[in-house]
Amino acid sequence: MDGLMNVVQSILGAGASVMLPIIIFIVGIIFRVPVKKAIISGITVGIGMIGINLVINVLTTNVGPAAQAMVERFGLNLTIIDAGWPAVSAGTWAQPIAAVMIPVILIVNLIMLALNRTKTLNIDIWNYWHVSSVAATGYIVTKSFFFGILCGILFTIIIQIIADKTAPKVQEYYGLEGISITTGSAQGYAVLALPIGWLVDKIPGINKLDVKPETIQKRFGIFGEPMIMGIIIGMFLGLLGGYDFIGILQIGMNMGGVMFLMPRMVKILMEGLIPIQEGAQKLLQSRYGDREIYLGMDAALATGSPAALSTGLLMVPITLFLAVILPGNRVLPFGDLATIPFFAALVVPSRKGNILHSVISLTVVMAVALLMATNFAPVITEMAQGIVKFPEGAAEITNLDTGGNFLKWIFLKLSELVAQVM
């Protein structure tokens, strides 16, 4: 088992920019794309992912310190540290059940495709850790390997169903033809945010407020340009963090750069996916008529949208404010603050890019997420113990990505019920 884990971690450690070209090439050959075109598609997708990761690095290295500065400036004193998704991912892959889940996820996905129970082929392999974290939760709580695998299978089925249901709006709003989003964190937040967003749209007065990048640009001219919006939001974060004038300008420019560059990086990646998608559709139509197939991809693709990025960045100070005022919360948001734009990936299309409605919906969800993350802390702490170096002064850790994920929390509660019966 240790040998298998080492192989799995070595492969995953290569990163998306290495894994994606290989996966895309293999998928392309399966779908009878010419070898030359499959190679070019794979390399193009890999280059696009390199570009996306570079821009995301700019995002995280700016938002992280700004959030830390806010925490220190406002003297937040909460006892459970949000260690971020990398810590929980590392803790997940260290569990003996994790390596088994990769073939299980693939097999379940392929069976569902064969039975026409899903349209999504989930090639987002580096995010399989979301499913493995659910399996690891079931295993840790019940001490049953079988039950942990069962949790992973059920979560895989749920991910496929949600990906299919949300794909039409994702494709229409983001312009990602033939793509669905299979990232567990985006789905977990969407499950609560989508019905809340529907209710927000029924509130008199608020339902008339149309705060989209397009309407902002129409009403405010240059201030509605995505790069200018990024600069303004970045400067706002710097101001809250107590930065000096130069620091405020620097974070503003960096956020403006993120807003400007991210759509272009996503466009490069999509150029590589188009031949694969066309090959898949052609093959399926020859065998099954008009049947569609979606390629399940990372929620990072959604960050090419100014509305998704703006929503996520505005949620950073809101999340910190909620952490202070929310009764029962013990979580100090930190590590996953920069990943909040990913949580908005499926919410923004449902609100047709309305930033105000998306922020209101996610604010309600984030309040619940903080309480769930507090409740999830003992299991996540056990999962990462001895694997991850805890932040200074932290006896317990959690995160927003897993701990605040409604779907994963449901599996935590299910596991606790089964543990009581066993």
Short mmCIF file of C-alpha atoms in Angstrom, two decimals:
data_model
loop_
_atom_site.label_atom_id
_atom_site.label_comp_id
_atom_site.label_asym_id
_atom_site.label_seq_id
_atom_site.Cartn_x
_atom_site.Cartn_y
_atom_site.Cartn_z
CA MET A 1 0.00 0.00 0.00
CA ASP A 2 2.85 2.40 0.81
CA GLY A 3 4.41 1.69 -2.58
CA LEU A 4 1.13 2.42 -4.34
CA MET A 5 0.74 5.66 -2.36
CA ASN A 6 4.25 6.74 -3.36
CA VAL A 7 3.46 6.13 -7.03
CA VAL A 8 0.16 8.03 -6.78
CA GLN A 9 1.75 10.97 -4.97
CA SER A 10 4.61 11.10 -7.49
CA ILE A 11 2.17 11.24 -10.40
CA LEU A 12 -0.03 13.85 -8.73
CA GLY A 13 3.05 15.79 -7.67
CA ALA A 14 3.88 16.40 -11.32
CA GLY A 15 1.05 18.93 -11.34
CA ALA A 16 -1.76 19.74 -13.71
CA SER A 17 0.55 21.23 -16.34
CA VAL A 18 2.21 17.80 -16.78
CA MET A 19 -0.78 15.55 -16.12
CA LEU A 20 -3.24 17.39 -18.34
CA PRO A 21 -1.32 17.04 -21.63
CA ILE A 22 -0.94 13.30 -21.00
CA ILE A 23 -4.61 12.89 -20.07
CA ILE A 24 -5.80 15.00 -23.01
CA PHE A 25 -3.61 13.03 -25.43
CA ILE A 26 -4.95 9.68 -24.15
CA VAL A 27 -8.56 10.90 -24.24
CA GLY A 28 -7.98 12.30 -27.73
CA ILE A 29 -6.69 8.94 -29.01
CA ILE A 30 -9.67 7.16 -27.42
CA PHE A 31 -11.99 9.56 -29.23
CA ARG A 32 -10.11 8.96 -32.51
CA VAL A 33 -8.56 12.40 -32.77
CA PRO A 34 -5.53 12.26 -35.15
CA VAL A 35 -2.29 11.72 -33.23
CA LYS A 36 -0.74 15.03 -34.32
CA LYS A 37 -3.83 16.98 -33.33
CA ALA A 38 -4.09 15.10 -30.01
CA ILE A 39 -0.45 15.95 -29.18
CA ILE A 40 -0.93 19.64 -30.03
CA SER A 41 -4.19 19.74 -28.05
CA GLY A 42 -2.53 18.22 -25.00
CA ILE A 43 0.42 20.60 -25.10
CA THR A 44 -1.85 23.61 -25.68
CA VAL A 45 -4.01 22.66 -22.69
CA GLY A 46 -0.88 22.20 -20.57
CA ILE A 47 0.42 25.63 -21.57
CA GLY A 48 -2.97 27.13 -20.82
CA MET A 49 -2.91 25.55 -17.35
CA ILE A 50 0.61 26.91 -16.76
CA GLY A 51 -0.73 30.36 -17.59
CA ILE A 52 -3.74 29.92 -15.32
CA ASN A 53 -1.52 28.74 -12.46
CA LEU A 54 0.80 31.72 -12.91
CA VAL A 55 -2.14 34.11 -12.65
CA ILE A 56 -3.62 32.19 -9.70
CA ASN A 57 -0.23 32.47 -7.99
CA VAL A 58 -0.41 36.25 -8.38
CA LEU A 59 -3.90 36.11 -6.88
CA THR A 60 -3.00 33.95 -3.88
CA THR A 61 0.32 35.66 -3.07
CA ASN A 62 -1.49 38.98 -2.89
CA VAL A 63 -4.78 38.05 -1.26
CA GLY A 64 -3.13 35.78 1.36
CA PRO A 65 -0.90 38.48 2.90
CA ALA A 66 -3.71 41.04 2.67
CA ALA A 67 -6.00 38.68 4.60
CA GLN A 68 -3.29 38.03 7.18
CA ALA A 69 -2.79 41.77 7.56
CA MET A 70 -6.53 42.18 8.16
CA VAL A 71 -6.47 39.45 10.80
CA GLU A 72 -3.58 41.12 12.64
CA ARG A 73 -4.95 44.63 12.23
CA PHE A 74 -8.38 43.81 13.64
CA GLY A 75 -7.01 41.51 16.35
CA LEU A 76 -9.03 38.41 15.45
CA ASN A 77 -8.58 35.71 18.07
CA LEU A 78 -10.17 32.42 17.03
CA THR A 79 -8.90 29.01 18.11
CA ILE A 80 -9.20 26.83 14.97
CA ILE A 81 -6.98 27.81 12.04
CA ASP A 82 -8.09 27.52 8.42
CA ALA A 83 -4.97 25.76 7.10
CA GLY A 84 -6.13 25.87 3.48
CA TRP A 85 -6.85 23.17 0.92
CA PRO A 86 -3.17 22.18 0.35
CA ALA A 87 -2.88 21.01 3.96
CA VAL A 88 -6.11 19.01 3.83
CA SER A 89 -5.21 17.60 0.41
CA ALA A 90 -1.86 16.40 1.77
CA GLY A 91 -3.60 14.88 4.79
CA THR A 92 -6.09 13.16 2.49
CA TRP A 93 -3.46 11.58 0.23
CA ALA A 94 -1.63 10.28 3.29
CA GLN A 95 -4.62 8.12 4.23
CA PRO A 96 -4.42 4.44 3.14
CA ILE A 97 -7.82 4.66 1.46
CA ALA A 98 -6.84 7.53 -0.86
CA ALA A 99 -4.83 5.60 -3.46
CA VAL A 100 -7.64 3.06 -3.88
CA MET A 101 -10.11 5.83 -4.67
CA ILE A 102 -8.47 6.93 -7.95
CA PRO A 103 -9.35 3.74 -9.90
CA VAL A 104 -12.69 3.55 -8.06
CA ILE A 105 -13.65 7.07 -9.21
CA LEU A 106 -12.66 6.30 -12.79
CA ILE A 107 -14.56 3.00 -12.83
CA VAL A 108 -17.73 4.57 -11.37
CA ASN A 109 -17.52 7.41 -13.91
CA LEU A 110 -17.08 5.00 -16.84
CA ILE A 111 -19.95 2.77 -15.67
CA MET A 112 -22.23 5.80 -15.40
CA LEU A 113 -21.21 6.88 -18.90
CA ALA A 114 -21.83 3.39 -20.30
CA LEU A 115 -25.28 3.29 -18.66
CA ASN A 116 -26.06 6.83 -19.88
CA ARG A 117 -26.41 8.05 -16.27
CA THR A 118 -24.00 10.92 -16.81
CA LYS A 119 -22.76 13.08 -19.66
CA THR A 120 -19.52 14.01 -17.89
CA LEU A 121 -16.13 12.37 -18.34
CA ASN A 122 -14.27 13.69 -15.30
CA ILE A 123 -10.67 14.32 -16.42
CA ASP A 124 -10.02 16.64 -13.45
CA ILE A 125 -7.84 13.96 -11.85
CA TRP A 126 -5.76 16.22 -9.59
CA ASN A 127 -9.04 17.23 -7.92
CA TYR A 128 -10.03 13.62 -7.23
CA TRP A 129 -8.70 14.40 -3.77
CA HIS A 130 -12.12 15.94 -2.99
CA VAL A 131 -13.69 12.50 -3.38
CA SER A 132 -10.82 10.89 -1.50
CA SER A 133 -11.31 13.34 1.38
CA VAL A 134 -14.90 12.12 1.75
CA ALA A 135 -13.72 8.51 1.67
CA ALA A 136 -11.02 9.35 4.24
CA THR A 137 -13.63 11.04 6.47
CA GLY A 138 -15.82 7.94 6.42
CA TYR A 139 -12.80 5.73 7.15
CA ILE A 140 -11.46 7.89 10.00
CA VAL A 141 -14.84 8.25 11.73
CA THR A 142 -16.04 4.63 11.39
CA LYS A 143 -12.67 2.81 11.11
CA SER A 144 -14.29 0.87 8.26
CA PHE A 145 -12.38 0.72 4.97
CA PHE A 146 -15.49 -0.57 3.18
CA PHE A 147 -17.68 2.26 4.43
CA GLY A 148 -15.06 4.82 3.41
CA ILE A 149 -15.03 3.39 -0.14
CA LEU A 150 -18.85 3.49 -0.16
CA CYS A 151 -18.78 7.18 0.82
CA GLY A 152 -16.35 7.86 -2.02
CA ILE A 153 -18.56 6.06 -4.54
CA LEU A 154 -21.68 7.96 -3.45
CA PHE A 155 -19.82 11.28 -3.57
CA THR A 156 -18.55 10.47 -7.07
CA ILE A 157 -22.12 9.85 -8.25
CA ILE A 158 -23.26 13.14 -6.68
CA ILE A 159 -20.43 15.06 -8.36
CA GLN A 160 -21.36 13.60 -11.75
CA ILE A 161 -25.03 14.50 -11.33
CA ILE A 162 -24.33 18.08 -10.20
CA ALA A 163 -21.80 18.55 -13.00
CA ASP A 164 -24.41 17.49 -15.55
CA LYS A 165 -27.16 19.66 -14.09
CA THR A 166 -25.03 22.81 -13.90
CA ALA A 167 -23.22 22.33 -17.23
CA PRO A 168 -25.73 24.17 -19.45
CA LYS A 169 -25.46 27.40 -17.45
CA VAL A 170 -21.67 27.01 -17.11
CA GLN A 171 -21.32 26.62 -20.86
CA GLU A 172 -23.70 29.45 -21.68
CA TYR A 173 -22.32 32.02 -19.22
CA TYR A 174 -18.60 31.27 -19.37
CA GLY A 175 -18.55 30.28 -23.03
CA LEU A 176 -17.00 26.89 -22.14
CA GLU A 177 -18.56 24.70 -24.79
CA GLY A 178 -18.73 21.02 -23.88
CA ILE A 179 -17.34 21.62 -20.36
CA SER A 180 -18.77 20.83 -16.93
CA ILE A 181 -17.23 21.71 -13.56
CA THR A 182 -16.49 18.71 -11.34
CA THR A 183 -14.50 20.39 -8.54
CA GLY A 184 -15.95 19.25 -5.21
CA SER A 185 -15.54 22.59 -3.46
CA ALA A 186 -17.41 24.56 -6.14
CA GLN A 187 -20.22 22.03 -6.05
CA GLY A 188 -20.45 21.95 -2.26
CA TYR A 189 -20.97 25.70 -2.06
CA ALA A 190 -23.35 25.74 -5.02
CA VAL A 191 -25.73 23.21 -3.44
CA LEU A 192 -26.67 25.80 -0.81
CA ALA A 193 -26.04 28.98 -2.78
CA LEU A 194 -28.23 28.15 -5.79
CA PRO A 195 -31.55 27.94 -3.87
CA ILE A 196 -30.55 30.94 -1.75
CA GLY A 197 -29.80 32.89 -4.94
CA TRP A 198 -33.24 31.95 -6.24
CA LEU A 199 -34.79 33.40 -3.07
CA VAL A 200 -32.67 36.56 -3.31
CA ASP A 201 -34.03 37.08 -6.80
CA LYS A 202 -37.54 37.18 -5.30
CA ILE A 203 -36.80 39.98 -2.79
CA PRO A 204 -38.54 43.19 -3.92
CA GLY A 205 -36.05 45.95 -4.71
CA ILE A 206 -32.96 43.75 -4.59
CA ASN A 207 -34.22 41.71 -7.54
CA LYS A 208 -34.17 44.90 -9.62
CA LEU A 209 -30.51 45.65 -8.88
CA ASP A 210 -28.50 44.45 -11.87
CA VAL A 211 -24.84 44.59 -10.82
CA LYS A 212 -23.00 42.86 -13.65
CA PRO A 213 -19.63 43.81 -15.15
CA GLU A 214 -21.47 44.76 -18.34
CA THR A 215 -23.98 47.05 -16.59
CA ILE A 216 -21.24 48.57 -14.41
CA GLN A 217 -19.23 49.32 -17.55
CA LYS A 218 -22.28 50.80 -19.27
CA ARG A 219 -23.12 53.08 -16.34
CA PHE A 220 -19.65 53.96 -15.10
CA GLY A 221 -17.57 53.79 -18.26
CA ILE A 222 -13.92 53.05 -17.62
CA PHE A 223 -14.64 52.06 -14.00
CA GLY A 224 -16.61 49.11 -15.29
CA GLU A 225 -13.65 47.68 -17.21
CA PRO A 226 -12.61 44.34 -15.63
CA MET A 227 -9.01 45.48 -15.06
CA ILE A 228 -10.17 48.71 -13.39
CA MET A 229 -12.63 46.74 -11.23
CA GLY A 230 -9.73 44.51 -10.20
CA ILE A 231 -7.58 47.52 -9.32
CA ILE A 232 -10.38 49.05 -7.22
CA ILE A 233 -11.13 45.79 -5.36
CA GLY A 234 -7.40 45.15 -4.84
CA MET A 235 -6.87 48.65 -3.42
CA PHE A 236 -9.87 48.10 -1.14
CA LEU A 237 -8.28 44.89 0.22
CA GLY A 238 -5.00 46.72 0.72
CA LEU A 239 -6.78 49.53 2.55
CA LEU A 240 -8.48 47.05 4.90
CA GLY A 241 -5.11 45.39 5.47
CA GLY A 242 -3.59 48.71 6.54
CA TYR A 243 -1.11 48.86 3.65
CA ASP A 244 0.78 52.05 2.95
CA PHE A 245 0.03 54.05 -0.22
CA ILE A 246 2.56 52.17 -2.36
CA GLY A 247 1.36 48.81 -1.05
CA ILE A 248 -2.24 49.72 -1.89
CA LEU A 249 -1.22 50.63 -5.43
CA GLN A 250 0.77 47.41 -5.82
CA ILE A 251 -2.01 45.06 -4.75
CA GLY A 252 -4.43 47.07 -6.88
CA MET A 253 -2.30 46.66 -9.99
CA ASN A 254 -1.78 42.96 -9.30
CA MET A 255 -5.52 42.36 -9.00
CA GLY A 256 -6.07 44.39 -12.16
CA GLY A 257 -3.53 42.14 -13.86
CA VAL A 258 -5.37 39.03 -12.65
CA MET A 259 -8.65 40.35 -14.07
CA PHE A 260 -7.01 41.14 -17.41
CA LEU A 261 -4.87 38.03 -17.86
CA MET A 262 -7.07 35.21 -16.55
CA PRO A 263 -9.63 35.23 -19.42
CA ARG A 264 -6.77 35.06 -21.91
CA MET A 265 -5.20 32.06 -20.17
CA VAL A 266 -8.54 30.25 -20.09
CA LYS A 267 -8.97 30.98 -23.81
CA ILE A 268 -5.62 29.28 -24.55
CA LEU A 269 -6.65 26.21 -22.57
CA MET A 270 -10.01 26.04 -24.35
CA GLU A 271 -8.26 26.15 -27.75
CA GLY A 272 -6.61 22.87 -26.83
CA LEU A 273 -9.85 21.27 -25.61
CA ILE A 274 -11.93 22.07 -28.70
CA PRO A 275 -10.50 19.25 -30.92
CA ILE A 276 -11.02 16.73 -28.09
CA GLN A 277 -14.59 17.87 -27.53
CA GLU A 278 -15.31 17.70 -31.28
CA GLY A 279 -13.80 14.22 -31.50
CA ALA A 280 -15.86 13.02 -28.53
CA GLN A 281 -19.09 14.39 -29.97
CA LYS A 282 -18.40 12.89 -33.40
CA LEU A 283 -17.68 9.44 -31.96
CA LEU A 284 -20.71 9.48 -29.68
CA GLN A 285 -23.03 10.66 -32.43
CA SER A 286 -21.85 7.83 -34.68
CA ARG A 287 -22.66 5.30 -31.95
CA TYR A 288 -25.49 6.82 -29.90
CA GLY A 289 -27.10 9.44 -32.14
CA ASP A 290 -27.42 12.87 -30.54
CA ARG A 291 -25.93 11.95 -27.17
CA GLU A 292 -23.70 14.66 -25.65
CA ILE A 293 -20.54 14.30 -23.60
CA TYR A 294 -18.98 16.91 -21.33
CA LEU A 295 -15.36 17.07 -20.20
CA GLY A 296 -15.28 17.56 -16.42
CA MET A 297 -12.76 20.28 -15.60
CA ASP A 298 -11.38 22.38 -12.75
CA ALA A 299 -13.35 25.34 -11.38
CA ALA A 300 -10.25 27.41 -12.22
CA LEU A 301 -11.75 27.87 -15.69
CA ALA A 302 -14.52 29.97 -14.14
CA THR A 303 -12.01 32.48 -12.79
CA GLY A 304 -11.69 33.80 -16.32
CA SER A 305 -14.96 35.61 -15.59
CA PRO A 306 -14.68 39.13 -14.08
CA ALA A 307 -17.95 38.52 -12.20
CA ALA A 308 -16.65 35.31 -10.56
CA LEU A 309 -13.34 36.92 -9.60
CA SER A 310 -15.01 40.08 -8.30
CA THR A 311 -17.49 38.04 -6.26
CA GLY A 312 -14.70 35.93 -4.75
CA LEU A 313 -12.49 38.89 -3.88
CA LEU A 314 -15.35 40.82 -2.27
CA MET A 315 -16.12 37.75 -0.15
CA VAL A 316 -12.67 37.88 1.51
CA PRO A 317 -13.39 40.79 3.92
CA ILE A 318 -17.00 39.62 4.29
CA THR A 319 -15.83 36.18 5.41
CA LEU A 320 -13.46 37.70 7.98
CA PHE A 321 -16.26 39.92 9.27
CA LEU A 322 -18.60 36.93 9.57
CA ALA A 323 -15.95 34.98 11.49
CA VAL A 324 -15.86 37.72 14.14
CA ILE A 325 -19.61 38.25 14.63
CA LEU A 326 -20.98 34.73 14.10
CA PRO A 327 -22.00 32.99 17.36
CA GLY A 328 -20.55 29.51 17.61
CA ASN A 329 -17.78 30.06 15.08
CA ARG A 330 -14.24 29.17 16.20
CA VAL A 331 -12.57 29.22 12.76
CA LEU A 332 -10.01 31.86 11.83
CA PRO A 333 -10.32 32.09 8.02
CA PHE A 334 -6.93 32.25 6.38
CA GLY A 335 -5.57 29.55 4.08
CA ASP A 336 -8.63 29.24 1.84
CA LEU A 337 -9.52 32.94 1.56
CA ALA A 338 -7.71 33.18 -1.77
CA THR A 339 -9.66 30.20 -3.14
CA ILE A 340 -13.11 31.73 -2.57
CA PRO A 341 -13.40 32.70 -6.28
CA PHE A 342 -13.48 28.95 -6.97
CA PHE A 343 -16.42 28.59 -4.57
CA ALA A 344 -18.28 31.12 -6.72
CA ALA A 345 -17.75 29.16 -9.94
CA LEU A 346 -21.23 27.62 -10.12
CA VAL A 347 -23.03 30.42 -8.29
CA VAL A 348 -22.28 33.29 -10.68
CA PRO A 349 -23.75 31.60 -13.81
CA SER A 350 -26.98 30.86 -11.92
CA ARG A 351 -27.24 34.59 -11.10
CA LYS A 352 -26.39 35.47 -14.74
CA GLY A 353 -23.27 37.31 -13.61
CA ASN A 354 -25.05 39.52 -11.06
CA ILE A 355 -22.25 40.24 -8.58
CA LEU A 356 -24.58 41.63 -5.88
CA HIS A 357 -26.88 38.60 -5.91
CA SER A 358 -23.88 36.24 -5.97
CA VAL A 359 -22.26 38.01 -2.99
CA ILE A 360 -25.50 37.97 -0.97
CA SER A 361 -25.99 34.25 -1.70
CA LEU A 362 -22.41 33.36 -0.79
CA THR A 363 -22.53 35.49 2.37
CA VAL A 364 -25.39 33.37 3.70
CA VAL A 365 -23.60 30.18 2.67
CA MET A 366 -20.29 31.32 4.19
CA ALA A 367 -21.96 31.88 7.56
CA VAL A 368 -23.11 28.26 7.49
CA ALA A 369 -19.73 27.12 6.13
CA LEU A 370 -17.85 28.62 9.08
CA LEU A 371 -20.03 26.67 11.52
CA MET A 372 -19.60 23.46 9.52
CA ALA A 373 -15.83 24.01 9.38
CA THR A 374 -15.83 24.42 13.17
CA ASN A 375 -17.69 21.13 13.52
CA PHE A 376 -15.40 19.36 11.01
CA ALA A 377 -12.18 20.43 12.78
CA PRO A 378 -11.53 17.28 14.90
CA VAL A 379 -11.64 14.96 11.87
CA ILE A 380 -9.54 17.25 9.65
CA THR A 381 -7.04 17.66 12.49
CA GLU A 382 -6.74 13.88 12.82
CA MET A 383 -6.43 13.53 9.04
CA ALA A 384 -3.51 15.96 8.87
CA GLN A 385 -1.80 15.09 12.19
CA GLY A 386 1.83 14.20 11.61
CA ILE A 387 1.51 14.91 7.90
CA VAL A 388 1.15 18.69 7.83
CA LYS A 389 3.01 21.27 9.88
CA PHE A 390 0.31 23.11 11.79
CA PRO A 391 0.33 26.92 11.87
CA GLU A 392 2.03 28.39 14.93
CA GLY A 393 -0.19 28.20 17.99
CA ALA A 394 -2.82 25.97 16.33
CA ALA A 395 -3.97 22.89 18.24
CA GLU A 396 -6.75 22.24 15.72
CA ILE A 397 -7.03 22.98 12.02
CA THR A 398 -9.83 22.96 9.49
CA ASN A 399 -10.46 24.63 6.15
CA LEU A 400 -13.25 26.21 4.14
CA ASP A 401 -12.73 23.99 1.09
CA THR A 402 -13.55 20.73 2.89
CA GLY A 403 -14.68 21.70 6.37
CA GLY A 404 -17.09 24.33 5.05
CA ASN A 405 -18.33 22.16 2.19
CA PHE A 406 -22.00 21.23 2.71
CA LEU A 407 -21.80 17.98 0.74
CA LYS A 408 -18.72 16.79 2.64
CA TRP A 409 -20.26 17.82 5.96
CA ILE A 410 -23.33 15.67 5.20
CA PHE A 411 -21.00 12.69 4.76
CA LEU A 412 -19.33 13.56 8.08
CA LYS A 413 -22.72 13.43 9.83
CA LEU A 414 -23.62 10.19 8.02
CA SER A 415 -20.32 8.66 9.11
CA GLU A 416 -20.94 9.68 12.73
CA LEU A 417 -24.37 8.02 12.64
CA VAL A 418 -22.92 4.81 11.21
CA ALA A 419 -20.12 4.86 13.82
CA GLN A 420 -22.73 4.97 16.59
CA VAL A 421 -24.49 1.92 15.19
CA MET A 422 -21.32 -0.13 14.58
#
